[in-house]
Amino acid sequence: MKPAVVNAWSRMVLIPAEEGPWNYRWTSTVVLECTCPPMEIRFEKGQTRGPDELPCRPAPNAMSGGVATAETATLEVDGDPGDLREPRDLRRPSPGPEPRPRSIRKGTVQFGNLLPELPFVAARELHTLDLSLVGLRCTMAPETVLVSDGLVHSFKVAPSEERPDAVNVRVFLEHSVSPATREKAGLPHLVILKFSREPVKKVLRGKSVVIDPGHGGRDKGFRGPVNLLEKNVALIVSRNLYSLLRLADARPYLTRRDDVTIEDFDRLRAATSRGADCLIRIHTSGDDDPDRRAYFVRYSPHLESSRALALEIRNALLERMGIDPALVEWDELGRVPVPVVQVEPLCLTHYSDEANFRAPLFQKRLAQSIFNGLMRWYMEKG
Ligand SMILES: [Zn+2]
């Protein structure tokens, strides 16, 4: 067997610590599968690259298909939404040790090992990390792999132009962070780059985000052609977003955790009474004509930062999923002294959109996109 790099992929890993349900080590990894160990791994000094130099294609205006093409395997990062637990700060102290939630034990979520056939944009600076695996050839297609997990933006594996017996790897990162390198013998021989997700936590630690899953109880919202209800979709996406924020040490709060009816007044009051940084309302769009569809990120006109937040979430949806929602100023989101954004990433009354909404992976990606947008909003805000 010739010495070669044959495959590459990325995943987010949770390693539970000894105590506490939210106590864990959280990393992003980039894994290179080789037929034998490299003779040497050489790191170039990390540089910062501007958007012009990124290997990104221009984004078209409409959503393209194929959203679920890239996965090799998916393991739940937060399990069934029923696993959701109250964050520690909202719970009464319990006398005994708390059982660790199933979600954390499950461990990892894996993203694609191929570039999804989706456009993506990166209208900001990313950090790069360059390394060479010496003594190997590149037999995998020299592809850019989009990860977009809030830390690893993407990475590219390609033959070295300088020497034929080396493979270059360039990782684009949202934050400046150095990886720990590990190798695991076997076939394939794995070269693992492990990035601490501490910089993501640093941005979001202690941040108060109120997530409002639309509708609930008697109010079902839109109904899909095969009877998927907006209230249920909104709750699942909201819970996924909640889990991600909780992992990042933020202080998310859900206005409803179950299928219950709540008044708009109470949703808004949750945001104001908790002194939240923002209120994210999760809905779907809908139309009387099942062939028509439009997507929106609506923002309240009452605070300027609402628009900035809406823009970041819209950009993140476009980058991660190829969804290009319209940014709409909307006066009916409620007059509260916090930025309010309503995300309607797909149209539930459209057949194929409803099918997408049913896929757990799709629901997680939606949540990850909104998470990425939020993170960038906080980074811009400083
Ligand atoms: Zn709605």
Coordinates of N, CA and C in Angstrom, one line a residue, residues 221-225 284-294 296 347-351:
G221 N -49.4 27.0 14.7 CA -48.6 27.7 13.6 C -48.9 27.1 12.3
F222 N -47.9 27.1 11.4 CA -48.2 26.6 10.0 C -48.2 25.0 10.1
R223 N -48.8 24.4 9.1 CA -48.9 23.0 9.0 C -48.3 22.6 7.7
G224 N -47.3 21.6 7.7 CA -46.7 21.2 6.5 C -47.6 20.3 5.7
P225 N -47.3 20.0 4.4 CA -48.2 19.1 3.6 C -48.3 17.7 4.2
T284 N -41.2 29.2 11.4 CA -40.9 28.8 10.0 C -41.8 29.8 9.2
S285 N -41.5 29.9 7.9 CA -42.4 30.7 7.1 C -43.5 29.8 6.5
G286 N -44.5 30.3 5.8 CA -45.5 29.5 5.3 C -46.2 30.2 4.2
D287 N -46.9 29.5 3.3 CA -47.6 30.2 2.2 C -48.9 29.3 1.9
D288 N -49.9 30.0 1.4 CA -51.1 29.3 1.0 C -50.8 28.4 -0.3
D289 N -49.9 28.9 -1.1 CA -49.5 28.1 -2.3 C -48.3 27.2 -1.9
P290 N -48.5 25.8 -2.0 CA -47.5 24.9 -1.6 C -46.2 24.9 -2.5
D291 N -46.3 25.6 -3.6 CA -45.2 25.7 -4.5 C -44.3 26.9 -4.2
R292 N -44.9 27.8 -3.4 CA -44.1 29.1 -3.2 C -43.4 29.0 -1.9
R293 N -42.2 29.6 -1.8 CA -41.5 29.6 -0.5 C -40.7 30.8 -0.4
A294 N -40.6 31.3 0.8 CA -39.7 32.5 1.0 C -39.2 32.4 2.4
F296 N -37.1 34.2 5.9 CA -36.9 35.5 6.5 C -36.1 35.5 7.7
C347 N -39.6 27.2 4.7 CA -41.0 27.4 4.5 C -41.7 26.0 4.7
L348 N -42.4 25.9 5.8 CA -43.0 24.6 6.2 C -44.0 24.1 5.3
T349 N -44.7 25.0 4.6 CA -45.8 24.6 3.7 C -45.3 24.0 2.4
H350 N -44.0 24.1 2.2 CA -43.4 23.6 0.9 C -43.0 22.1 1.2
Y351 N -43.3 21.3 0.2 CA -43.0 19.8 0.4 C -41.5 19.5 0.8

